[in-house]
């Protein structure tokens, strides 16, 4: 995921969109993020408001087995220098939006790149629901602490969002508290 801080999003507004999908070049999807507005009387955004444009960047290798695609995608994700991603993002946005007034030098205030290599893990059969009558490995990790170590991660639940992260942390801490309080 790449988050691009924009000084405004008028170039998208001129096209009548706030997000889009494409099929060539870097990434495949983008949308204006409506982040909460704090410490201001204005609680809405308009085309001249500064915003964050989020780009979803995947590295598919069509025709290869899923595990190979994941391994190649993760390698590309982690080995490409930040400056190369920044150049590619600027070029992609320029190619798509320069006709509606986008100018990378003028409009981009900054870029944040989140390199989530774990997103390229390829769960094998049995990962989510178990295999041959045995529970899945993640169920074992979630069931109880191992000594004073409890595992908490959205990957264990299969739902990568902040609510799940909070829930997993609560579960793990509760397991440890139960153990500590009964000792």
mmCIF file of C-alpha atoms in Angstrom:
data_model
loop_
_atom_site.group_PDB
_atom_site.id
_atom_site.type_symbol
_atom_site.label_atom_id
_atom_site.label_comp_id
_atom_site.label_asym_id
_atom_site.label_seq_id
_atom_site.Cartn_x
_atom_site.Cartn_y
_atom_site.Cartn_z
ATOM 1 C CA UNK A 1 0.000 0.000 0.000
ATOM 2 C CA UNK A 2 1.230 3.433 -0.877
ATOM 3 C CA UNK A 3 -0.313 6.556 0.604
ATOM 4 C CA UNK A 4 0.258 9.718 -1.401
ATOM 5 C CA UNK A 5 -0.381 13.016 0.380
ATOM 6 C CA UNK A 6 -1.931 15.421 -2.115
ATOM 7 C CA UNK A 7 -2.309 19.165 -1.760
ATOM 8 C CA UNK A 8 -5.717 18.786 -3.466
ATOM 9 C CA UNK A 9 -7.643 16.280 -5.552
ATOM 10 C CA UNK A 10 -9.190 18.665 -8.082
ATOM 11 C CA UNK A 11 -7.811 16.574 -10.977
ATOM 12 C CA UNK A 12 -10.019 13.646 -9.842
ATOM 13 C CA UNK A 13 -12.979 15.910 -9.186
ATOM 14 C CA UNK A 14 -12.767 17.166 -12.790
ATOM 15 C CA UNK A 15 -13.174 13.540 -13.902
ATOM 16 C CA UNK A 16 -16.139 13.044 -11.566
ATOM 17 C CA UNK A 17 -14.381 10.339 -9.518
ATOM 18 C CA UNK A 18 -12.779 9.871 -6.119
ATOM 19 C CA UNK A 19 -11.302 6.453 -6.888
ATOM 20 C CA UNK A 20 -10.585 4.144 -9.803
ATOM 21 C CA UNK A 21 -9.167 0.836 -10.929
ATOM 22 C CA UNK A 22 -6.722 0.158 -13.778
ATOM 23 C CA UNK A 23 -5.094 -2.879 -15.315
ATOM 24 C CA UNK A 24 -1.617 -1.812 -16.488
ATOM 25 C CA UNK A 25 1.362 -0.202 -14.790
ATOM 26 C CA UNK A 26 2.097 0.083 -11.100
ATOM 27 C CA UNK A 27 -0.807 -0.727 -8.830
ATOM 28 C CA UNK A 28 -4.384 -1.568 -9.656
ATOM 29 C CA UNK A 29 -6.651 0.598 -7.488
ATOM 30 C CA UNK A 30 -6.701 3.980 -5.812
ATOM 31 C CA UNK A 31 -9.166 6.007 -3.795
ATOM 32 C CA UNK A 32 -9.226 9.248 -1.856
ATOM 33 C CA UNK A 33 -9.163 8.433 1.846
ATOM 34 C CA UNK A 34 -11.582 10.461 3.896
ATOM 35 C CA UNK A 35 -9.672 10.581 7.122
ATOM 36 C CA UNK A 36 -11.242 12.056 10.249
ATOM 37 C CA UNK A 37 -10.973 15.820 10.545
ATOM 38 C CA UNK A 38 -9.945 17.111 13.967
ATOM 39 C CA UNK A 39 -9.382 20.559 15.440
ATOM 40 C CA UNK A 40 -11.261 22.341 12.711
ATOM 41 C CA UNK A 41 -14.754 23.631 12.188
ATOM 42 C CA UNK A 42 -14.840 22.193 8.674
ATOM 43 C CA UNK A 43 -15.812 18.495 8.900
ATOM 44 C CA UNK A 44 -15.987 17.753 5.189
ATOM 45 C CA UNK A 45 -13.549 17.690 2.303
ATOM 46 C CA UNK A 46 -13.807 19.221 -1.134
ATOM 47 C CA UNK A 47 -11.683 19.009 -4.290
ATOM 48 C CA UNK A 48 -9.336 21.720 -3.013
ATOM 49 C CA UNK A 49 -8.773 19.993 0.350
ATOM 50 C CA UNK A 50 -5.522 18.185 1.072
ATOM 51 C CA UNK A 51 -6.165 14.420 1.092
ATOM 52 C CA UNK A 52 -4.400 11.085 1.081
ATOM 53 C CA UNK A 53 -4.684 8.973 -2.042
ATOM 54 C CA UNK A 54 -4.173 5.277 -1.272
ATOM 55 C CA UNK A 55 -2.776 3.037 -4.002
ATOM 56 C CA UNK A 56 -3.041 -0.729 -3.822
ATOM 57 C CA UNK A 57 0.046 -2.269 -5.421
ATOM 58 C CA UNK A 58 0.160 -6.004 -6.056
ATOM 59 C CA UNK A 59 2.738 -8.088 -7.881
ATOM 60 C CA UNK A 60 0.830 -10.892 -9.618
ATOM 61 C CA UNK A 61 2.704 -13.396 -11.746
ATOM 62 C CA UNK A 62 -0.183 -14.818 -13.738
ATOM 63 C CA UNK A 63 0.153 -18.451 -14.715
ATOM 64 C CA UNK A 64 2.426 -19.399 -11.823
ATOM 65 C CA UNK A 65 1.308 -21.393 -8.776
ATOM 66 C CA UNK A 66 0.011 -19.250 -5.901
ATOM 67 C CA UNK A 67 2.966 -19.970 -3.623
ATOM 68 C CA UNK A 68 5.455 -18.993 -6.354
ATOM 69 C CA UNK A 69 3.507 -15.774 -7.015
ATOM 70 C CA UNK A 70 3.656 -14.948 -3.310
ATOM 71 C CA UNK A 71 7.385 -15.608 -3.069
ATOM 72 C CA UNK A 72 8.179 -13.538 -6.177
ATOM 73 C CA UNK A 73 5.843 -10.726 -5.096
ATOM 74 C CA UNK A 74 7.348 -10.552 -1.614
ATOM 75 C CA UNK A 75 10.901 -10.520 -3.075
ATOM 76 C CA UNK A 76 10.035 -7.669 -5.465
ATOM 77 C CA UNK A 77 8.207 -5.740 -2.738
ATOM 78 C CA UNK A 78 11.123 -5.859 -0.324
ATOM 79 C CA UNK A 79 14.021 -5.506 -2.793
ATOM 80 C CA UNK A 80 12.814 -2.456 -4.742
ATOM 81 C CA UNK A 81 14.310 0.804 -3.376
ATOM 82 C CA UNK A 82 11.889 3.430 -2.072
ATOM 83 C CA UNK A 83 13.065 5.955 -4.694
ATOM 84 C CA UNK A 84 12.046 3.517 -7.458
ATOM 85 C CA UNK A 85 8.560 3.160 -5.987
ATOM 86 C CA UNK A 86 8.276 6.936 -5.667
ATOM 87 C CA UNK A 87 9.273 7.420 -9.308
ATOM 88 C CA UNK A 88 6.872 4.714 -10.464
ATOM 89 C CA UNK A 89 3.990 6.195 -8.445
ATOM 90 C CA UNK A 90 4.631 9.680 -9.841
ATOM 91 C CA UNK A 91 4.839 8.288 -13.391
ATOM 92 C CA UNK A 92 1.657 6.206 -12.957
ATOM 93 C CA UNK A 93 -0.383 9.120 -11.596
ATOM 94 C CA UNK A 94 1.007 11.446 -14.286
ATOM 95 C CA UNK A 95 0.099 9.011 -17.059
ATOM 96 C CA UNK A 96 -3.431 8.551 -15.736
ATOM 97 C CA UNK A 97 -4.286 12.080 -14.600
ATOM 98 C CA UNK A 98 -2.117 14.724 -16.285
ATOM 99 C CA UNK A 99 -4.872 15.392 -18.842
ATOM 100 C CA UNK A 100 -7.175 16.508 -16.008
ATOM 101 C CA UNK A 101 -4.571 18.802 -14.448
ATOM 102 C CA UNK A 102 -2.436 16.552 -12.227
ATOM 103 C CA UNK A 103 1.177 17.691 -11.816
ATOM 104 C CA UNK A 104 3.263 15.425 -9.585
ATOM 105 C CA UNK A 105 5.778 18.143 -8.658
ATOM 106 C CA UNK A 106 3.022 20.540 -7.647
ATOM 107 C CA UNK A 107 0.338 18.198 -6.264
ATOM 108 C CA UNK A 108 2.233 15.542 -4.273
ATOM 109 C CA UNK A 109 3.242 16.663 -0.790
ATOM 110 C CA UNK A 110 4.699 13.292 0.271
ATOM 111 C CA UNK A 111 4.581 9.523 -0.143
ATOM 112 C CA UNK A 112 4.413 6.789 2.485
ATOM 113 C CA UNK A 113 5.112 3.228 1.428
ATOM 114 C CA UNK A 114 3.926 0.339 3.600
ATOM 115 C CA UNK A 115 5.828 -2.823 2.698
ATOM 116 C CA UNK A 116 3.754 -5.649 4.097
ATOM 117 C CA UNK A 117 5.653 -8.783 3.102
ATOM 118 C CA UNK A 118 3.359 -10.938 5.239
ATOM 119 C CA UNK A 119 0.551 -10.078 2.824
ATOM 120 C CA UNK A 120 2.251 -12.392 0.345
ATOM 121 C CA UNK A 121 2.028 -15.489 2.536
ATOM 122 C CA UNK A 122 0.298 -18.318 0.673
ATOM 123 C CA UNK A 123 -1.778 -20.323 3.143
ATOM 124 C CA UNK A 124 -1.593 -23.995 2.303
ATOM 125 C CA UNK A 125 -4.487 -26.473 2.678
ATOM 126 C CA UNK A 126 -5.358 -26.804 6.346
ATOM 127 C CA UNK A 127 -4.220 -23.293 7.307
ATOM 128 C CA UNK A 128 -7.706 -21.875 7.871
ATOM 129 C CA UNK A 129 -9.881 -24.875 8.734
ATOM 130 C CA UNK A 130 -7.524 -27.684 9.658
ATOM 131 C CA UNK A 131 -6.789 -30.903 7.844
ATOM 132 C CA UNK A 132 -7.474 -34.588 8.415
ATOM 133 C CA UNK A 133 -9.605 -33.840 11.474
ATOM 134 C CA UNK A 134 -6.902 -31.735 13.137
ATOM 135 C CA UNK A 135 -7.425 -28.087 14.064
ATOM 136 C CA UNK A 136 -5.609 -25.451 12.024
ATOM 137 C CA UNK A 137 -2.228 -24.312 13.389
ATOM 138 C CA UNK A 138 -3.606 -20.844 14.099
ATOM 139 C CA UNK A 139 -6.243 -22.341 16.428
ATOM 140 C CA UNK A 140 -3.463 -23.915 18.485
ATOM 141 C CA UNK A 141 -1.661 -20.580 18.735
ATOM 142 C CA UNK A 142 -4.848 -18.801 19.795
ATOM 143 C CA UNK A 143 -6.104 -21.481 22.212
ATOM 144 C CA UNK A 144 -3.787 -20.803 25.129
ATOM 145 C CA UNK A 145 -0.474 -19.159 25.960
ATOM 146 C CA UNK A 146 2.787 -21.055 25.714
ATOM 147 C CA UNK A 147 4.149 -20.343 29.167
ATOM 148 C CA UNK A 148 4.047 -16.563 29.453
ATOM 149 C CA UNK A 149 3.880 -16.007 25.691
ATOM 150 C CA UNK A 150 0.544 -15.375 23.993
ATOM 151 C CA UNK A 151 0.237 -14.825 20.248
ATOM 152 C CA UNK A 152 -1.866 -11.947 18.946
ATOM 153 C CA UNK A 153 -1.964 -11.027 15.294
ATOM 154 C CA UNK A 154 -4.628 -10.390 12.689
ATOM 155 C CA UNK A 155 -3.065 -13.165 10.590
ATOM 156 C CA UNK A 156 -4.246 -15.643 13.218
ATOM 157 C CA UNK A 157 -7.856 -14.638 12.637
ATOM 158 C CA UNK A 158 -7.644 -14.292 8.869
ATOM 159 C CA UNK A 159 -9.149 -10.789 8.983
ATOM 160 C CA UNK A 160 -6.510 -8.046 8.652
ATOM 161 C CA UNK A 161 -8.185 -4.946 10.074
ATOM 162 C CA UNK A 162 -7.836 -2.775 13.171
ATOM 163 C CA UNK A 163 -10.873 -4.243 14.951
ATOM 164 C CA UNK A 164 -9.428 -7.711 14.637
ATOM 165 C CA UNK A 165 -6.019 -6.507 15.821
ATOM 166 C CA UNK A 166 -7.623 -5.022 18.934
ATOM 167 C CA UNK A 167 -9.670 -8.188 19.515
ATOM 168 C CA UNK A 168 -6.635 -10.446 19.117
ATOM 169 C CA UNK A 169 -4.617 -8.285 21.534
ATOM 170 C CA UNK A 170 -7.464 -8.341 24.061
ATOM 171 C CA UNK A 171 -7.736 -12.128 23.826
ATOM 172 C CA UNK A 172 -3.990 -12.660 24.282
ATOM 173 C CA UNK A 173 -3.664 -10.231 27.178
ATOM 174 C CA UNK A 174 -6.719 -11.772 28.871
ATOM 175 C CA UNK A 175 -5.160 -15.228 28.550
ATOM 176 C CA UNK A 176 -1.969 -14.000 30.188
ATOM 177 C CA UNK A 177 -3.822 -12.128 32.914
ATOM 178 C CA UNK A 178 -5.872 -15.228 33.710
ATOM 179 C CA UNK A 179 -2.653 -17.206 34.005
ATOM 180 C CA UNK A 180 -0.831 -14.600 36.122
ATOM 181 C CA UNK A 181 -3.810 -14.007 38.419
ATOM 182 C CA UNK A 182 -4.223 -17.738 39.164
ATOM 183 C CA UNK A 183 -0.532 -18.323 39.981
#
